[in-house]
PDB file of C-alpha atoms in Angstrom:
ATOM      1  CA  UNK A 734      88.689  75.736  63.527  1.00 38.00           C
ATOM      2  CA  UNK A 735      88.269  72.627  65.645  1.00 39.00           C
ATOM      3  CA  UNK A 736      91.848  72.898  66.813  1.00 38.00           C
ATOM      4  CA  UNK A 737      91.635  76.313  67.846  1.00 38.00           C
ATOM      5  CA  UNK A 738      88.258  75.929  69.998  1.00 41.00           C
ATOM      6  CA  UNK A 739      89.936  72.656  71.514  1.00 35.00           C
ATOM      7  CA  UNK A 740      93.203  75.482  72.557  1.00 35.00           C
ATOM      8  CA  UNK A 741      91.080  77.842  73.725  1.00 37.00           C
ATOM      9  CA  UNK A 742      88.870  75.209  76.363  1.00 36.00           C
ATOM     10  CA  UNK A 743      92.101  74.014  77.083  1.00 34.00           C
ATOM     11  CA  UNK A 744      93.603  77.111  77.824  1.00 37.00           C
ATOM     12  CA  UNK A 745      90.618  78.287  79.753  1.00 39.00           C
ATOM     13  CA  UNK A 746      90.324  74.918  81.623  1.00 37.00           C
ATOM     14  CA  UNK A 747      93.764  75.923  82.936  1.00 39.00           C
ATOM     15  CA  UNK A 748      93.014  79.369  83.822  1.00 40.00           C
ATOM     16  CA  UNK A 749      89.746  78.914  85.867  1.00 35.00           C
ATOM     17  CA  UNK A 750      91.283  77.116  89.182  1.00 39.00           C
ATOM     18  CA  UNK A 751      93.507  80.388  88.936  1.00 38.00           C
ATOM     19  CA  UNK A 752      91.145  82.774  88.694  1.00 38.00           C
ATOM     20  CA  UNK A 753      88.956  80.784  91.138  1.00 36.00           C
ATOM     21  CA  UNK A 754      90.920  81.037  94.082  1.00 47.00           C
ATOM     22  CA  UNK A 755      91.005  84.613  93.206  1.00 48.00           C
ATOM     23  CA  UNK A 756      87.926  85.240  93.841  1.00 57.00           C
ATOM     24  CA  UNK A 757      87.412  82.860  96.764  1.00 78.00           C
ATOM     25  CA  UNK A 758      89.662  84.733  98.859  1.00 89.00           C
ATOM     26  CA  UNK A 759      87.072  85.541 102.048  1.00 93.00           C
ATOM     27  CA  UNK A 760      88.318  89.137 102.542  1.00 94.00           C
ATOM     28  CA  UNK A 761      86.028  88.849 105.618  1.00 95.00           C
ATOM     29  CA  UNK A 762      88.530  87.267 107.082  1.00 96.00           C
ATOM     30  CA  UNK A 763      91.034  89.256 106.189  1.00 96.00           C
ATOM     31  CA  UNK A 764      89.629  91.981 108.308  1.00 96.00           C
ATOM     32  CA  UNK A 765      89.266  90.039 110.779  1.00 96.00           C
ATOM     33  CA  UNK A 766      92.467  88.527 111.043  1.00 97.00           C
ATOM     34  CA  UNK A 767      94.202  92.441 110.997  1.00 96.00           C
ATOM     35  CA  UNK A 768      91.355  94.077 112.787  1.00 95.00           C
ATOM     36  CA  UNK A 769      90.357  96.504 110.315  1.00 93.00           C
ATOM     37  CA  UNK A 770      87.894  97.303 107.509  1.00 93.00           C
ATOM     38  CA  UNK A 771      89.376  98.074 104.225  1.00 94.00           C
ATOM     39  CA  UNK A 772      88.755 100.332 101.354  1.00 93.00           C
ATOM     40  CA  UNK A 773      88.409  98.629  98.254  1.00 94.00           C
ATOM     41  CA  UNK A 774      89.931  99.862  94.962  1.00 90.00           C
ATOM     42  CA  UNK A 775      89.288  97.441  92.209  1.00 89.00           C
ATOM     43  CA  UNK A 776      90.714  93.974  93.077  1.00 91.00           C
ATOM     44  CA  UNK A 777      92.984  95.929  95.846  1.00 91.00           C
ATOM     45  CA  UNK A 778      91.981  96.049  99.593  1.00 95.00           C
ATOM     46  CA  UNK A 779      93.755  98.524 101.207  1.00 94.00           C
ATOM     47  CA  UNK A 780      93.799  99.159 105.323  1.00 95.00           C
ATOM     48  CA  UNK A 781      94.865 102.543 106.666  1.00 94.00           C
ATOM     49  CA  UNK A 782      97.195 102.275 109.844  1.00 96.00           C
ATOM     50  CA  UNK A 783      97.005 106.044 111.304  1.00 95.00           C
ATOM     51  CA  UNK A 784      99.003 106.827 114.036  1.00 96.00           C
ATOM     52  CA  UNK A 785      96.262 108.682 115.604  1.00 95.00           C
ATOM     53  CA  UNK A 786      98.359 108.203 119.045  1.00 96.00           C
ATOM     54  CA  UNK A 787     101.254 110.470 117.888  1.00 97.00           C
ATOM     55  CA  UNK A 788     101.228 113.894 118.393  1.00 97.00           C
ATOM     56  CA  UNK A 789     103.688 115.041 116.500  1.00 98.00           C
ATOM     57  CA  UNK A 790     105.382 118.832 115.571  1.00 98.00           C
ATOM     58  CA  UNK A 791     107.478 120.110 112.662  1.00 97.00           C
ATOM     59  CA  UNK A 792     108.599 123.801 112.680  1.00 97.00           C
ATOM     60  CA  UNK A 793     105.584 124.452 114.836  1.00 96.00           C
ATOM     61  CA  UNK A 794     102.899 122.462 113.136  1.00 97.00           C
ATOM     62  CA  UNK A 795     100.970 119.806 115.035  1.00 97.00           C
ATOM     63  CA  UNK A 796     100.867 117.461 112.351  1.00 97.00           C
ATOM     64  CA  UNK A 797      97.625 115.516 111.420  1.00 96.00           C
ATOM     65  CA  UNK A 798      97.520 111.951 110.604  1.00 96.00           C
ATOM     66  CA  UNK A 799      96.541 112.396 107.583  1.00 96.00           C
ATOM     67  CA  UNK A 800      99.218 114.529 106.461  1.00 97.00           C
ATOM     68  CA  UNK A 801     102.546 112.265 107.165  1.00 96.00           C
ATOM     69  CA  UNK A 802     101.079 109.907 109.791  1.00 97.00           C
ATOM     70  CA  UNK A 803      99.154 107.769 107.566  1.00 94.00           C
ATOM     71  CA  UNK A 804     100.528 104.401 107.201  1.00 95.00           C
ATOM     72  CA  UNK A 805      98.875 100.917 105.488  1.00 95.00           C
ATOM     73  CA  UNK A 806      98.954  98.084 103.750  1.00 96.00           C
ATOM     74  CA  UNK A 807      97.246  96.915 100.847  1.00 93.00           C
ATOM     75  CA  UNK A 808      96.466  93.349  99.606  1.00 95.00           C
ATOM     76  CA  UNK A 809      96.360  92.378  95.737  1.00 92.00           C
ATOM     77  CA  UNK A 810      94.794  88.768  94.282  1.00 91.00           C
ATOM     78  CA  UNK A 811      98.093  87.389  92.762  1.00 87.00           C
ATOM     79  CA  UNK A 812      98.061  83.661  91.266  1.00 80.00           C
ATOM     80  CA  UNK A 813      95.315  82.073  93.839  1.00 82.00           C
ATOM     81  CA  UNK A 814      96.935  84.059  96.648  1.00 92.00           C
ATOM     82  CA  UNK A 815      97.288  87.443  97.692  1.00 92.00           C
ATOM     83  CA  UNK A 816     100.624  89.804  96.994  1.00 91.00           C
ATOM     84  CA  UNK A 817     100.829  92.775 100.304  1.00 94.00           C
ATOM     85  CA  UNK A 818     102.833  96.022 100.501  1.00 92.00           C
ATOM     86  CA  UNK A 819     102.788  98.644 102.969  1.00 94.00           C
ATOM     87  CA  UNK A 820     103.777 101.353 104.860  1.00 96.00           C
ATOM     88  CA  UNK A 821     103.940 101.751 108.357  1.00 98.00           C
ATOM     89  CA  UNK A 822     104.739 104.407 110.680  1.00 98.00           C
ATOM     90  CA  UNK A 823     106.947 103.787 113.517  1.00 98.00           C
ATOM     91  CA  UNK A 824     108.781 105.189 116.559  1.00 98.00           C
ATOM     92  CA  UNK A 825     112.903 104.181 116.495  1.00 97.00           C
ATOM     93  CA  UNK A 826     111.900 102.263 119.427  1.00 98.00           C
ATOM     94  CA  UNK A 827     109.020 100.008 117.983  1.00 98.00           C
ATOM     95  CA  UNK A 828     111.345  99.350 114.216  1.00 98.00           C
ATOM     96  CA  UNK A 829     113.603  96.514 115.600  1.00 98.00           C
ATOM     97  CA  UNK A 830     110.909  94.405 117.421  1.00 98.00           C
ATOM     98  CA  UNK A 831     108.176  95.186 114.611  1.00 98.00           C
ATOM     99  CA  UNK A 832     110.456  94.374 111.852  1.00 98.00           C
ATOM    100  CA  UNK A 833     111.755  91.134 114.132  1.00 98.00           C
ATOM    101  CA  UNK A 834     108.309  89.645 113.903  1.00 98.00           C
ATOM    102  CA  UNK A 835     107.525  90.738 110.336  1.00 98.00           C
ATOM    103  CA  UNK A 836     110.812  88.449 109.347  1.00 98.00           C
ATOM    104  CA  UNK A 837     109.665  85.428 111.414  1.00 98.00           C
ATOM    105  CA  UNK A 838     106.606  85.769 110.295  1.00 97.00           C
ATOM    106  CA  UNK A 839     107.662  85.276 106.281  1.00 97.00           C
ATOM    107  CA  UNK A 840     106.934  88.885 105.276  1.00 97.00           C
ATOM    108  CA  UNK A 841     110.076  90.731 103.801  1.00 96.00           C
ATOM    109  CA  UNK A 842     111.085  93.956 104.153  1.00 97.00           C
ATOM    110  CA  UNK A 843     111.797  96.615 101.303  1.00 94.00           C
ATOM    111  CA  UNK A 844     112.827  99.937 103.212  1.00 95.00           C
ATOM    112  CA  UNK A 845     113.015 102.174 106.360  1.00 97.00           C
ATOM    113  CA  UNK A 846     113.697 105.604 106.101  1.00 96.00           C
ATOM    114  CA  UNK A 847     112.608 108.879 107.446  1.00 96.00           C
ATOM    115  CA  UNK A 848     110.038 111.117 105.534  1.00 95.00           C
ATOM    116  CA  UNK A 849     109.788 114.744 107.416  1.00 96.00           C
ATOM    117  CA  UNK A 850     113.223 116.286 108.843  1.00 97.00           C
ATOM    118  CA  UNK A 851     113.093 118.334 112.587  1.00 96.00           C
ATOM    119  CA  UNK A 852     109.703 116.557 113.367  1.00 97.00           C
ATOM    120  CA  UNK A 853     109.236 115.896 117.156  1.00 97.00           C
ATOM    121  CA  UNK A 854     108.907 112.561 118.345  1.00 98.00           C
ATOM    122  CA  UNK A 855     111.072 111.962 114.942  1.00 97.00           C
ATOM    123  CA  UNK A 856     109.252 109.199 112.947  1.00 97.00           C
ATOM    124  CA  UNK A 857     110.233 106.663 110.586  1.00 97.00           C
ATOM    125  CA  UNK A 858     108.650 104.113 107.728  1.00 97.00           C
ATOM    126  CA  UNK A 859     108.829 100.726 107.194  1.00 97.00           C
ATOM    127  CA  UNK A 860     108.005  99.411 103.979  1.00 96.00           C
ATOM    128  CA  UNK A 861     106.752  95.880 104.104  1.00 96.00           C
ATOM    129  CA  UNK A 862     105.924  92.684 101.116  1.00 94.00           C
ATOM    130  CA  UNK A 863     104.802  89.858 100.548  1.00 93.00           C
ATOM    131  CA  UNK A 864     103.245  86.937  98.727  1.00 93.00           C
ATOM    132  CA  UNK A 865     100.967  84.229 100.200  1.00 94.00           C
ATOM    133  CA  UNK A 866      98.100  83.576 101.918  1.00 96.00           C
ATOM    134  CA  UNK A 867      96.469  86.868 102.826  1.00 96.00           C
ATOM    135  CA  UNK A 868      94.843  85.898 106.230  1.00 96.00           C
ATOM    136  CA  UNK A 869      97.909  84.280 107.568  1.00 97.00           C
ATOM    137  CA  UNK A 870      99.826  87.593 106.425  1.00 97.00           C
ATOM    138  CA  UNK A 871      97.426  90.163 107.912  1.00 97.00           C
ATOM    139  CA  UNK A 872      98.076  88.050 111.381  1.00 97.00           C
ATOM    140  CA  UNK A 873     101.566  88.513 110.933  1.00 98.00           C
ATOM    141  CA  UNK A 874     101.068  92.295 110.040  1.00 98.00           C
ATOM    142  CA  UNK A 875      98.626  92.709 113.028  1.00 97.00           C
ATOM    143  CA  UNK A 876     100.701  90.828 115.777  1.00 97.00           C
ATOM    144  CA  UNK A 877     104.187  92.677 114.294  1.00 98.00           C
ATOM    145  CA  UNK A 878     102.321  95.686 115.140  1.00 98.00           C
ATOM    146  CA  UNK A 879     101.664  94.470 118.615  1.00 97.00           C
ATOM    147  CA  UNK A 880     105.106  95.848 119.615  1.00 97.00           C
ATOM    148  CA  UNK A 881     104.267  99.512 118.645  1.00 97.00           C
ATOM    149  CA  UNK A 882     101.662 101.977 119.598  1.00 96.00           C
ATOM    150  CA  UNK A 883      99.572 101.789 116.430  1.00 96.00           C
ATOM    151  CA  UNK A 884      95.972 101.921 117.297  1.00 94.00           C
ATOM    152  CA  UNK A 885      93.712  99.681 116.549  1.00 90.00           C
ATOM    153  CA  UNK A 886      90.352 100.574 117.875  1.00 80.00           C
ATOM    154  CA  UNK A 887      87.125 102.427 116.275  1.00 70.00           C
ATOM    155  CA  UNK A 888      87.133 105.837 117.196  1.00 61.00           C
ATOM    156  CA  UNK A 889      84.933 106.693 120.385  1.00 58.00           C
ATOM    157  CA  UNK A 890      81.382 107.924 119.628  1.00 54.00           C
ATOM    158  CA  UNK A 891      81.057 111.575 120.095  1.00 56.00           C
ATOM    159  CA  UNK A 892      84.645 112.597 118.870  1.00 60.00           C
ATOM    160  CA  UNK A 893      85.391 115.898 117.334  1.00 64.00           C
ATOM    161  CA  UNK A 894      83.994 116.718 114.399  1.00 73.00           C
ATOM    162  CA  UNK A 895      86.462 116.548 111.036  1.00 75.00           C
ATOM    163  CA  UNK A 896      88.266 120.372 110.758  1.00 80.00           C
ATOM    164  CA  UNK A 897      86.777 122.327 107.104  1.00 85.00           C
ATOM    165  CA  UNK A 898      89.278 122.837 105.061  1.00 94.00           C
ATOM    166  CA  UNK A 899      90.385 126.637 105.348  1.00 94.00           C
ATOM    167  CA  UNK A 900      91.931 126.462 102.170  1.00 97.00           C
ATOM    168  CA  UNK A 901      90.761 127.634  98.629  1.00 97.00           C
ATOM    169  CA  UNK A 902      90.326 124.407  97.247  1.00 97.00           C
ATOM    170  CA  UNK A 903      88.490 124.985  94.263  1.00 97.00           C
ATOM    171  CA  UNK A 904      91.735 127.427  92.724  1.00 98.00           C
ATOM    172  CA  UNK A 905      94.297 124.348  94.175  1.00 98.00           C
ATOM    173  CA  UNK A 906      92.357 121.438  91.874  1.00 98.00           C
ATOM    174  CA  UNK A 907      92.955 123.847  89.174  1.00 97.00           C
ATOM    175  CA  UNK A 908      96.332 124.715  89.597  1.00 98.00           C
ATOM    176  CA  UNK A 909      96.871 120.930  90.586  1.00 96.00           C
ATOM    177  CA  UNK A 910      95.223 119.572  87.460  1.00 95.00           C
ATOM    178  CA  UNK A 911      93.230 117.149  89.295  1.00 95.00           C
ATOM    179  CA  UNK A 912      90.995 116.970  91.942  1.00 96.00           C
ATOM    180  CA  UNK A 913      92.017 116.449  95.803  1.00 97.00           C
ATOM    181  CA  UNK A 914      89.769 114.850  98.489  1.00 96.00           C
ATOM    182  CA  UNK A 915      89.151 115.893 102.046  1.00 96.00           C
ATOM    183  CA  UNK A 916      90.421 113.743 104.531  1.00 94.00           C
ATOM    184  CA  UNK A 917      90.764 114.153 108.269  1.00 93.00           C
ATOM    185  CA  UNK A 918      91.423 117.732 107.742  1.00 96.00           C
ATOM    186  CA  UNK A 919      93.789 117.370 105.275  1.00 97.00           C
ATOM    187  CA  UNK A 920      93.328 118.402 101.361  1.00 98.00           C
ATOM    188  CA  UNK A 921      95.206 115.371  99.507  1.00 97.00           C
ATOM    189  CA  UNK A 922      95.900 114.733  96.031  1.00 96.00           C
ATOM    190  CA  UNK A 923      97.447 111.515  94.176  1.00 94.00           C
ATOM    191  CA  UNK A 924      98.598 112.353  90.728  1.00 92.00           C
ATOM    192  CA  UNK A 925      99.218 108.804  88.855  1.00 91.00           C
ATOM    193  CA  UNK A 926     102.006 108.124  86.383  1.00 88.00           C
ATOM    194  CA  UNK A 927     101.547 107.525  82.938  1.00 87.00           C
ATOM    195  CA  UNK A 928     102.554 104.382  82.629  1.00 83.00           C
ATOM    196  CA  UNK A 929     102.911 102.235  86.491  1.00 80.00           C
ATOM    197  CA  UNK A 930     106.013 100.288  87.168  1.00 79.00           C
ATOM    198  CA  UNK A 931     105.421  96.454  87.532  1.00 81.00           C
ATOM    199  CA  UNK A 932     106.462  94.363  90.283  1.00 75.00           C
ATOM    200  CA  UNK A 933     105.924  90.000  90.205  1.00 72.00           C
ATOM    201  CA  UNK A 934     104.564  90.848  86.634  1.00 73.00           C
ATOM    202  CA  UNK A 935     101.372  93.380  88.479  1.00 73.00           C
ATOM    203  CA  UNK A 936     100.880  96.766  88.033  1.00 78.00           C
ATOM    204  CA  UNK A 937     101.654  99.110  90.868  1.00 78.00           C
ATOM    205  CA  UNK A 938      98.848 101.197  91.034  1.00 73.00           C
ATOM    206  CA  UNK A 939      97.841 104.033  93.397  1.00 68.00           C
ATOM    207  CA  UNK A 940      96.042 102.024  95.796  1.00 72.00           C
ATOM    208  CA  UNK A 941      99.266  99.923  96.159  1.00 75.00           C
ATOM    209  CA  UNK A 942     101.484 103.276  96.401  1.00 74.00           C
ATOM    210  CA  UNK A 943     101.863 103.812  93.002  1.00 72.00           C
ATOM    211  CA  UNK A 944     101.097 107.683  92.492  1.00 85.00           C
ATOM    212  CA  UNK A 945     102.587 111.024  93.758  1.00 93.00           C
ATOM    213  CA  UNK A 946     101.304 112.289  96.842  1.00 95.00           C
ATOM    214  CA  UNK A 947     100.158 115.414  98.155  1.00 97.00           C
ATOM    215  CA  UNK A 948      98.808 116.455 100.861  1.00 98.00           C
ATOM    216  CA  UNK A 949      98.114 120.264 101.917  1.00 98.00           C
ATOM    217  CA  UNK A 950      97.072 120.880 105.866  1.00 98.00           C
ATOM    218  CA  UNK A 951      95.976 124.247 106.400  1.00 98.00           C
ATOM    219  CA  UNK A 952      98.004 126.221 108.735  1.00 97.00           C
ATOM    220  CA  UNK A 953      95.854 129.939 108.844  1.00 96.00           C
ATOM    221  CA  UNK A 954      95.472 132.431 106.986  1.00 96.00           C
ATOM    222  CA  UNK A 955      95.880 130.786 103.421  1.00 97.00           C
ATOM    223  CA  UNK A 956      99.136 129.143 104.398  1.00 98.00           C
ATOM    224  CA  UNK A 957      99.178 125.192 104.584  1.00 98.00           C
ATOM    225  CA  UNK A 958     102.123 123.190 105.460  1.00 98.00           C
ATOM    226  CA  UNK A 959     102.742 120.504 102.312  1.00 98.00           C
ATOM    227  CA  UNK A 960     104.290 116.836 102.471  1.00 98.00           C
ATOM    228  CA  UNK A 961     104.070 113.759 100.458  1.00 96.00           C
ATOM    229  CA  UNK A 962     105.566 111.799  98.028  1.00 95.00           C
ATOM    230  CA  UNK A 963     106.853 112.287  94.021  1.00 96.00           C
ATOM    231  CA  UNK A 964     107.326 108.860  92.046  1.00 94.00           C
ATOM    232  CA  UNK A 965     109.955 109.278  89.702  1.00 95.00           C
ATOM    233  CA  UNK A 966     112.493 107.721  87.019  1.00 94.00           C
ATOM    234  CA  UNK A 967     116.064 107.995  87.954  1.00 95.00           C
ATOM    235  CA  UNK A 968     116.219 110.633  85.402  1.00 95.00           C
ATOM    236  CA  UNK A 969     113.780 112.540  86.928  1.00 96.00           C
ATOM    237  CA  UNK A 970     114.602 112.870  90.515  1.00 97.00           C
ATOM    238  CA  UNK A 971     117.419 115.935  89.497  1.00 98.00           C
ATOM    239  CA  UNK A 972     115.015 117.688  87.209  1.00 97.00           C
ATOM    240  CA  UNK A 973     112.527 117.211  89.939  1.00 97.00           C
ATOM    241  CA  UNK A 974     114.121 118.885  93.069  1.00 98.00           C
ATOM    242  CA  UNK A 975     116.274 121.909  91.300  1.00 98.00           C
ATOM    243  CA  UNK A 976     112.468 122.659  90.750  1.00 98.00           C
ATOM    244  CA  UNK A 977     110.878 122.358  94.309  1.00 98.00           C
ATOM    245  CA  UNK A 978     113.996 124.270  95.811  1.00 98.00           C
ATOM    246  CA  UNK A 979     113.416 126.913  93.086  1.00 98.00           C
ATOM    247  CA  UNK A 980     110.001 127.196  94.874  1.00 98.00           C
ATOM    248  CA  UNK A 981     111.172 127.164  98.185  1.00 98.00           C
ATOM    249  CA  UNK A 982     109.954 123.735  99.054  1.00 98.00           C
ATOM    250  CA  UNK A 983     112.669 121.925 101.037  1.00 98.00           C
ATOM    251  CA  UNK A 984     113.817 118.193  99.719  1.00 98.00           C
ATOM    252  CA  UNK A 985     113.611 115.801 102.996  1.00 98.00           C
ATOM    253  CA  UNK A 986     114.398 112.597 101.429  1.00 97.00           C
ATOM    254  CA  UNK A 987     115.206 110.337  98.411  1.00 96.00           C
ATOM    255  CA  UNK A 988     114.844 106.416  97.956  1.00 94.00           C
ATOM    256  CA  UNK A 989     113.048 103.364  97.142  1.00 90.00           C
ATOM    257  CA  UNK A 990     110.368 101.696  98.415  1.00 87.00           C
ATOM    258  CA  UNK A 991     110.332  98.465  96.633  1.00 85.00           C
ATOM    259  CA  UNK A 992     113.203  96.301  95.688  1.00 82.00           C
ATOM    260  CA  UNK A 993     112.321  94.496  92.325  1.00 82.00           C
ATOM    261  CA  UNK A 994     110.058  96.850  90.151  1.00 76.00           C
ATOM    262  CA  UNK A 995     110.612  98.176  86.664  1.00 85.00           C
ATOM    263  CA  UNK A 996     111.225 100.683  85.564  1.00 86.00           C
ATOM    264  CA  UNK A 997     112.943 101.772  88.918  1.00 89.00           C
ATOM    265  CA  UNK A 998     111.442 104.135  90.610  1.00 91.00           C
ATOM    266  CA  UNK A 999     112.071 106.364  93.275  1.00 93.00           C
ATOM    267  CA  UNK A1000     110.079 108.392  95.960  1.00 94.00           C
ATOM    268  CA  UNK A1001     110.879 111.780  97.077  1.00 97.00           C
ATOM    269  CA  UNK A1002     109.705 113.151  99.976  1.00 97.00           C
ATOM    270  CA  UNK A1003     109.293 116.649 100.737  1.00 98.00           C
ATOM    271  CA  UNK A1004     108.116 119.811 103.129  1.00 98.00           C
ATOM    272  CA  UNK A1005     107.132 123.558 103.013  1.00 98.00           C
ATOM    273  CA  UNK A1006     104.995 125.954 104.886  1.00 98.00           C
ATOM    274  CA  UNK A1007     103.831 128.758 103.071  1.00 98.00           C
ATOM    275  CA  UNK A1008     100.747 130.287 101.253  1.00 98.00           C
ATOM    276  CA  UNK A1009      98.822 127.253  99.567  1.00 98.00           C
ATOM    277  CA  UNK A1010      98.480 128.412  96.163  1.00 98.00           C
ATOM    278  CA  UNK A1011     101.931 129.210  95.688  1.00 98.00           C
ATOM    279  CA  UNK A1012     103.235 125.937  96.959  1.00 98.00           C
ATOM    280  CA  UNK A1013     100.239 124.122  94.747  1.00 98.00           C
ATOM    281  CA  UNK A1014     102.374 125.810  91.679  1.00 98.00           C
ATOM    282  CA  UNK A1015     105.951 125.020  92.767  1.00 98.00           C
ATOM    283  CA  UNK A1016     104.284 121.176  93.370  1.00 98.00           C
ATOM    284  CA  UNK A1017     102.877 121.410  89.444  1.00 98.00           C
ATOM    285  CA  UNK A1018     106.106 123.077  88.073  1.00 98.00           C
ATOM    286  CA  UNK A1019     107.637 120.292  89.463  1.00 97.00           C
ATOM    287  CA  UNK A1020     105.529 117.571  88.414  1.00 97.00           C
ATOM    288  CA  UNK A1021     105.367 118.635  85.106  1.00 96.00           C
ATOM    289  CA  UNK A1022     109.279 117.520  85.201  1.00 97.00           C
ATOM    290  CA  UNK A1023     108.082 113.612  85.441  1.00 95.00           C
ATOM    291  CA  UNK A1024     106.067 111.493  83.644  1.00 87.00           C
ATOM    292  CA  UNK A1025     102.020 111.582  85.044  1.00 90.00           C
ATOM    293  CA  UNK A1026      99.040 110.706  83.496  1.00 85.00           C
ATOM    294  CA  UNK A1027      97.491 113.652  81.638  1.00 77.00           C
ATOM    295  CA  UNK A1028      93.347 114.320  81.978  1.00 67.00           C
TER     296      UNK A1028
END
């Protein structure tokens, strides 16, 4: 018995400068340092990035930021240090010198792709990562994002009001099995997997873009137009879009977002416009093809 207690000091002698720096990280300055206040999910401390600036169109639709404008990066404690991934949303003429002063500024990144087809300015999405200190990396983040448009400052007092939701929400959580959130006039919903992929040994949760995505913008009259993201297996993604074209929900993109994670997953991105309850079924059918968490 005496050996064992003399392991287990041992082994949590080791452990506590570990989890120590941990929890001495002064997110504080982490806000400061990228000029924004994050939303805090567990240990993860995630910043939204809306490109508020943009106004964009898609067949029509003047599309909110909340619906496919919404980029971010999140920060995770990670061995006395801090792990970051992200998402941000960029014109084609702010990717080169962005991602330029990501590189010499020791972040990595993991993709760049398009999510929406036909949208007007088109817009793209860089996927960013990294390990290390998580001030010096949210400088790096903020002054890379010097070179584009992305706002930065609090809204103005006295700015419109937040659109209601003109959308039977109540009948779309049940047909969508969980329920969605209001945000900037948007109805979203994040649907997790059952079991997350790992990436440097940590769980990629939702708050670190681990979950389907989908977000529902009313467009009148019970209509809403419908983007987001699925998070599948590479022997889902087939299975998966034979069943969103069978509901008349157009495919507008298929790839990765991170480069080391397993199981592999991949992200599919898609778009409709049509009444919202029918789409919310077509987006369960379709779901139900994949492995998510069941309530």
């Amino acid at each position: 018995m005496k050996t064992i207690s003399v392991l287990a000091m041992l082994f949590a002698a080791a452990a506590m400068p570990a989890l120590a720096q941990a929890a001495d990280i002064d997110w504080t300055k982490v806000d400061a340092a990228l000029g924004k206040s994050a939303v805090v999910s567990g240990d993860v401390h995630r910043y939204g990035l809306p490109r508020s600036d943009l106004k964009v169109t898609l067949d029509g639709v003047a599309i909110k930021p909340a619906l496919a404008l919404g980029g971010w990066v999140a920060f995770a404690p990670m061995g006395g240090e801090a792990t970051v991934m992200g998402d941000l949303v960029l014109l084609d003429t702010e990717i080169t010198p962005v991602m330029t002063s990501l590189l010499d500024g020791g972040l990595d990144i993991t993709a760049i792709h398009n999510h929406i087809l036909r949208a007007s300015p088109a817009t793209f999405y860089m996927h960013v990562g990294g390990h290390g200190d998580p001030v010096k990396m949210a400088a790096v983040i903020r002054s890379a994002l010097a070179a584009s448009e992305t706002p930065f400052d609090p809204p103005t007092t006295g700015a419109a009001p937040t659109p209601a939701i003109d959308l039977d929400t109540a009948k779309l959580d049940e047909i969508m099995g969980v329920k969605g959130t209001a945000v900037g006039g948007v109805y979203q919903f994040g649907v997790p997997r059952r079991d997350p992929s790992v990436e440097m040994g940590m769980k990629v949760t939702g708050p670190l873009g681990g979950a389907n995505a989908i977000n529902f913008q009313p467009t009148g009259n019970g209509k809403a137009a419908i983007t987001g993201d699925f998070l599948v297996t590479g022997d889902e993604v087939n299975p998966l879009i034979r069943t969103l074209r069978a509901n008349d929900i157009e495919v507008t993109a298929i790839h990765s977002h991170m480069l080391d994670e397993q199981p592999r997953m991949f992200f599919i991105h898609f778009w409709a416009n049509d009444d919202a309850l029918k789409l919310a079924r077509g987006v369960r059918a379709a779901l139900e093809k994949t492995a998510i968490a069941k309530s």
